[in-house]
Amino acid sequence: MKRTFNLRGGHKLTVGGKTLLMGILNITPDSFSDGGKYFSADKAMAHAAQLIEDGADILDIGAESTRPGSTPVSSDEEITRLEKVLPAIKTFGVPVSVDTYKPEVAAQALELGADIINDVHGLEDSRMIDVAKKFNAPVIAGHCERCSDGDIIADLQRFFRRTSDTCAARGLDPAQIIFDPGIGFGKTQEENWTILRRLGELKTLDGCEIPLMLGVSRKSVIGWATGFPVEERDEATGALCVHAIMQGFDLLRVHNLAMISPMCLIIDKLFRET
């Protein structure tokens, strides 16, 4: 299954061939892995350039940490952080996604040149659907709900179906949605690992293939299973990325592209049409 998204500015993004790598650019002081490292505009620009050199197909910019226990920031502060870097980063010529759950922030980011919305709250605020429709923007909808009946895979499938139906009812083509199972959001570690073991069951919904993104880079799910501290989780992240590609996932959101991009290249050559 290949799907081409027409992005703003005339760019196109094809999902379903080569695995697409989203380089993580956190312009925050408190993200769990790299908080504060790229908070200044100069450091953010330098890191963005390095991510692209290392193989990023998309830059995913986050201006508010979504780690458990983080301190929320206002929409105005989030927008101010984005305004410092987003227009300049667009000059690199690669698609940019904005990692936010706030419709007003997403709208301003798209005005500044972002192409994709990455909403870890799964379009919980339905105004986000209206923003995506207005800008004709692809949207990544992340699952962040508690499991309701003991079967996390069934819960995810219900979420995918319900989100598609809600988008259609509000006038957004469900073909604009990329789904994310939301590892680490609203789940126990056992549920996280159940999802990771059963990723292949998520690739189809009602008999049709759907585009999927996995964000597991350096997360606590790895630390829980291995005891590794955050700074020693890149190899394990790479192993999970390889597994995800083999189970049909189309996009991977990662920190260390220099390490993980070559792994994905080889697995694509072995298992995917490129």
Short mmCIF file of C-alpha atoms in Angstrom, two decimals:
data_model
loop_
_atom_site.label_atom_id
_atom_site.label_comp_id
_atom_site.label_asym_id
_atom_site.label_seq_id
_atom_site.Cartn_x
_atom_site.Cartn_y
_atom_site.Cartn_z
CA MET A 1 0.00 0.00 0.00
CA LYS A 2 1.42 3.35 -1.06
CA ARG A 3 -0.18 6.65 -0.21
CA THR A 4 1.05 10.03 -1.40
CA PHE A 5 0.34 13.09 0.72
CA ASN A 6 0.36 16.46 -1.02
CA LEU A 7 2.06 18.84 1.37
CA ARG A 8 1.94 22.61 1.48
CA GLY A 9 4.51 24.31 -0.73
CA GLY A 10 4.24 21.72 -3.46
CA HIS A 11 6.11 18.92 -1.69
CA LYS A 12 4.91 15.31 -1.72
CA LEU A 13 5.38 12.59 0.87
CA THR A 14 4.94 8.95 -0.13
CA VAL A 15 4.13 6.50 2.62
CA GLY A 16 4.37 2.78 1.97
CA GLY A 17 7.63 2.39 0.08
CA LYS A 18 10.90 3.36 1.76
CA THR A 19 10.57 3.56 5.54
CA LEU A 20 10.37 7.24 6.44
CA LEU A 21 12.51 8.43 9.32
CA MET A 22 11.36 11.31 11.50
CA GLY A 23 14.26 13.05 13.21
CA ILE A 24 13.32 14.33 16.66
CA LEU A 25 14.10 18.00 17.32
CA ASN A 26 13.04 19.00 20.82
CA ILE A 27 13.28 22.75 21.37
CA THR A 28 12.42 22.36 25.04
CA PRO A 29 14.35 22.68 28.29
CA ASP A 30 12.88 19.53 29.83
CA SER A 31 12.35 16.67 27.34
CA PHE A 32 13.23 13.29 28.87
CA SER A 33 16.17 12.50 26.57
CA ASP A 34 17.67 15.73 25.28
CA GLY A 35 15.96 18.54 27.17
CA GLY A 36 17.88 21.81 26.89
CA LYS A 37 20.39 20.62 24.28
CA TYR A 38 18.71 22.34 21.34
CA PHE A 39 16.72 25.06 23.10
CA SER A 40 18.60 27.92 21.45
CA ALA A 41 17.87 28.73 17.81
CA ASP A 42 21.48 28.21 16.72
CA LYS A 43 21.75 24.79 18.34
CA ALA A 44 18.34 23.77 16.98
CA MET A 45 19.39 24.72 13.45
CA ALA A 46 22.68 22.86 13.74
CA HIS A 47 20.96 19.75 15.04
CA ALA A 48 18.32 19.89 12.31
CA ALA A 49 21.06 20.02 9.68
CA GLN A 50 22.77 17.03 11.31
CA LEU A 51 19.54 15.02 11.43
CA ILE A 52 19.04 15.60 7.71
CA GLU A 53 22.62 14.60 6.95
CA ASP A 54 22.10 11.44 8.99
CA GLY A 55 19.01 10.44 7.00
CA ALA A 56 15.93 12.28 8.26
CA ASP A 57 13.06 12.34 5.77
CA ILE A 58 10.97 14.50 8.12
CA LEU A 59 11.89 16.79 11.01
CA ASP A 60 9.53 16.49 13.97
CA ILE A 61 9.70 19.65 16.07
CA GLY A 62 8.40 19.65 19.62
CA ALA A 63 8.17 22.87 21.65
CA GLU A 64 6.59 21.31 24.75
CA SER A 65 7.73 18.17 26.51
CA THR A 66 5.16 15.36 26.62
CA ARG A 67 7.15 13.18 29.03
CA PRO A 68 5.20 11.97 32.08
CA GLY A 69 5.35 14.56 34.85
CA SER A 70 6.50 17.41 32.63
CA THR A 71 5.28 20.94 33.32
CA PRO A 72 2.80 22.15 30.68
CA VAL A 73 3.53 25.40 28.91
CA SER A 74 1.07 27.90 27.51
CA SER A 75 0.13 27.96 23.85
CA ASP A 76 1.78 31.39 23.57
CA GLU A 77 5.07 30.06 24.91
CA GLU A 78 4.94 27.04 22.63
CA ILE A 79 4.30 29.27 19.62
CA THR A 80 7.11 31.64 20.63
CA ARG A 81 9.55 28.72 20.73
CA LEU A 82 8.41 27.54 17.29
CA GLU A 83 8.65 31.02 15.80
CA LYS A 84 12.36 31.13 16.73
CA VAL A 85 13.28 28.15 14.57
CA LEU A 86 10.55 26.85 12.29
CA PRO A 87 10.78 29.36 9.41
CA ALA A 88 14.56 28.94 9.24
CA ILE A 89 14.38 25.16 9.41
CA LYS A 90 11.97 25.16 6.47
CA THR A 91 14.83 26.46 4.32
CA PHE A 92 16.42 23.00 4.56
CA GLY A 93 13.70 21.76 2.19
CA VAL A 94 12.50 18.67 4.09
CA PRO A 95 8.95 18.21 5.40
CA VAL A 96 8.38 19.39 8.97
CA SER A 97 5.89 17.99 11.45
CA VAL A 98 4.88 19.82 14.61
CA ASP A 99 4.54 17.73 17.76
CA THR A 100 1.63 19.36 19.60
CA TYR A 101 -1.81 18.50 20.95
CA LYS A 102 -3.05 22.12 20.91
CA PRO A 103 -5.07 23.19 17.85
CA GLU A 104 -4.02 26.84 18.13
CA VAL A 105 -0.35 25.87 18.18
CA ALA A 106 -0.78 23.52 15.22
CA ALA A 107 -2.55 26.24 13.23
CA GLN A 108 0.22 28.76 13.86
CA ALA A 109 2.92 26.19 13.07
CA LEU A 110 1.25 25.42 9.75
CA GLU A 111 1.10 29.16 9.02
CA LEU A 112 4.84 29.28 9.72
CA GLY A 113 5.48 26.49 7.22
CA ALA A 114 5.00 23.17 8.99
CA ASP A 115 3.53 20.40 6.83
CA ILE A 116 2.26 17.72 9.23
CA ILE A 117 0.52 17.65 12.62
CA ASN A 118 1.77 15.07 15.13
CA ASP A 119 -0.86 14.91 17.89
CA VAL A 120 0.03 12.52 20.71
CA HIS A 121 -3.45 13.08 22.17
CA GLY A 122 -5.02 11.44 19.13
CA LEU A 123 -7.24 14.36 18.00
CA GLU A 124 -8.91 14.31 21.41
CA ASP A 125 -9.62 18.01 20.88
CA SER A 126 -11.77 17.83 17.75
CA ARG A 127 -10.72 21.36 16.77
CA MET A 128 -7.46 19.76 15.64
CA ILE A 129 -9.42 17.99 12.92
CA ASP A 130 -10.69 21.36 11.73
CA VAL A 131 -7.12 22.70 11.60
CA ALA A 132 -5.95 19.72 9.55
CA LYS A 133 -8.90 20.19 7.19
CA LYS A 134 -8.26 23.92 6.78
CA PHE A 135 -4.62 23.40 5.84
CA ASN A 136 -5.13 20.04 4.09
CA ALA A 137 -2.42 18.69 6.38
CA PRO A 138 -1.67 15.04 7.13
CA VAL A 139 -2.12 14.30 10.82
CA ILE A 140 -0.49 11.66 12.99
CA ALA A 141 -3.01 10.54 15.59
CA GLY A 142 -1.43 8.96 18.66
CA HIS A 143 -3.34 6.67 21.00
CA CYS A 144 -3.10 7.81 24.64
CA GLU A 145 -6.06 6.13 26.34
CA ARG A 146 -6.22 3.62 29.17
CA CYS A 147 -7.05 0.08 28.09
CA SER A 148 -10.77 -0.46 28.63
CA ASP A 149 -11.30 -4.22 28.41
CA GLY A 150 -7.98 -5.99 28.88
CA ASP A 151 -7.12 -6.29 25.18
CA ILE A 152 -4.93 -3.33 24.23
CA ILE A 153 -4.84 -4.34 20.55
CA ALA A 154 -8.64 -4.32 20.34
CA ASP A 155 -8.60 -0.93 22.08
CA LEU A 156 -6.17 0.43 19.49
CA GLN A 157 -8.29 -0.85 16.62
CA ARG A 158 -11.39 0.75 18.11
CA PHE A 159 -9.47 4.01 18.45
CA PHE A 160 -8.35 3.86 14.81
CA ARG A 161 -11.91 3.20 13.64
CA ARG A 162 -13.50 5.84 15.88
CA THR A 163 -10.95 8.47 14.86
CA SER A 164 -11.48 7.74 11.17
CA ASP A 165 -15.24 8.05 11.60
CA THR A 166 -14.96 11.30 13.56
CA CYS A 167 -12.67 12.84 10.97
CA ALA A 168 -15.00 11.85 8.15
CA ALA A 169 -17.97 13.34 10.00
CA ARG A 170 -16.11 16.66 10.36
CA GLY A 171 -15.10 16.73 6.71
CA LEU A 172 -11.49 15.54 6.93
CA ASP A 173 -10.66 12.65 4.62
CA PRO A 174 -9.55 9.71 6.82
CA ALA A 175 -6.87 9.07 4.18
CA GLN A 176 -5.08 12.08 5.74
CA ILE A 177 -4.49 10.14 8.99
CA ILE A 178 -1.36 8.25 10.00
CA PHE A 179 -1.85 6.26 13.20
CA ASP A 180 0.56 5.87 16.11
CA PRO A 181 -0.10 3.20 18.79
CA GLY A 182 1.27 5.60 21.39
CA ILE A 183 3.93 3.58 23.17
CA GLY A 184 4.34 5.08 26.64
CA PHE A 185 1.14 7.10 26.64
CA GLY A 186 -1.61 5.94 29.04
CA LYS A 187 -0.34 2.35 29.12
CA THR A 188 1.32 -0.02 31.53
CA GLN A 189 4.70 -1.38 30.54
CA GLU A 190 3.13 -4.80 30.04
CA GLU A 191 0.65 -3.23 27.60
CA ASN A 192 3.48 -1.44 25.81
CA TRP A 193 5.26 -4.75 25.28
CA THR A 194 2.06 -6.47 24.17
CA ILE A 195 1.71 -3.82 21.48
CA LEU A 196 5.34 -4.20 20.40
CA ARG A 197 4.99 -7.98 20.14
CA ARG A 198 1.78 -7.67 18.12
CA LEU A 199 2.55 -4.71 15.86
CA GLY A 200 1.65 -6.69 12.76
CA GLU A 201 -1.97 -6.95 13.89
CA LEU A 202 -2.35 -3.19 13.60
CA LYS A 203 -1.46 -2.87 9.92
CA THR A 204 -4.97 -3.53 8.64
CA LEU A 205 -8.28 -2.05 9.75
CA ASP A 206 -11.49 -3.61 8.46
CA GLY A 207 -9.48 -5.38 5.76
CA CYS A 208 -7.65 -2.27 4.52
CA GLU A 209 -4.02 -1.35 5.15
CA ILE A 210 -3.42 1.85 7.09
CA PRO A 211 -0.25 3.97 7.44
CA LEU A 212 1.45 3.57 10.81
CA MET A 213 4.14 5.43 12.75
CA LEU A 214 6.09 4.12 15.74
CA GLY A 215 7.72 6.35 18.32
CA VAL A 216 9.70 4.26 20.79
CA SER A 217 13.09 5.96 20.71
CA ARG A 218 14.90 5.82 24.08
CA LYS A 219 11.60 5.44 25.93
CA SER A 220 11.08 4.00 29.38
CA VAL A 221 9.63 0.82 27.88
CA ILE A 222 13.22 -0.02 26.90
CA GLY A 223 14.58 0.87 30.31
CA TRP A 224 11.90 -1.21 31.99
CA ALA A 225 12.87 -4.30 30.00
CA THR A 226 16.64 -3.86 30.04
CA GLY A 227 17.64 -1.58 32.90
CA PHE A 228 19.50 0.65 30.44
CA PRO A 229 19.63 4.39 31.24
CA VAL A 230 18.29 6.83 28.64
CA GLU A 231 21.70 7.52 27.12
CA GLU A 232 22.30 3.79 26.46
CA ARG A 233 19.04 2.91 24.68
CA ASP A 234 19.88 3.64 21.04
CA GLU A 235 20.87 0.09 20.07
CA ALA A 236 17.67 -1.27 21.61
CA THR A 237 15.72 1.44 19.80
CA GLY A 238 17.28 0.24 16.55
CA ALA A 239 16.21 -3.33 17.25
CA LEU A 240 12.62 -2.24 17.79
CA CYS A 241 12.72 -0.12 14.63
CA VAL A 242 13.88 -3.13 12.59
CA HIS A 243 11.05 -5.18 14.10
CA ALA A 244 8.52 -2.44 13.27
CA ILE A 245 9.59 -2.29 9.62
CA MET A 246 9.20 -6.06 9.33
CA GLN A 247 5.68 -5.74 10.77
CA GLY A 248 4.65 -3.15 8.18
CA PHE A 249 5.21 0.18 9.92
CA ASP A 250 5.87 3.08 7.57
CA LEU A 251 7.35 5.86 9.72
CA LEU A 252 9.77 5.73 12.64
CA ARG A 253 10.39 8.64 15.02
CA VAL A 254 13.96 8.47 16.35
CA HIS A 255 16.72 10.47 18.02
CA ASN A 256 19.94 8.82 16.80
CA LEU A 257 19.57 8.72 13.03
CA ALA A 258 23.29 8.18 12.43
CA MET A 259 22.99 4.78 14.10
CA ILE A 260 19.49 3.74 13.07
CA SER A 261 19.24 4.96 9.48
CA PRO A 262 21.69 2.32 8.11
CA MET A 263 19.76 -0.43 9.93
CA CYS A 264 16.52 0.69 8.31
CA LEU A 265 18.16 0.96 4.89
CA ILE A 266 19.25 -2.68 4.98
CA ILE A 267 15.92 -3.96 6.31
CA ASP A 268 14.12 -1.99 3.59
CA LYS A 269 16.33 -3.66 0.99
CA LEU A 270 15.47 -7.07 2.40
CA PHE A 271 11.77 -6.71 3.18
CA ARG A 272 10.20 -3.66 1.54
CA GLU A 273 9.56 -2.43 -1.95
CA THR A 274 11.63 0.71 -2.41
#
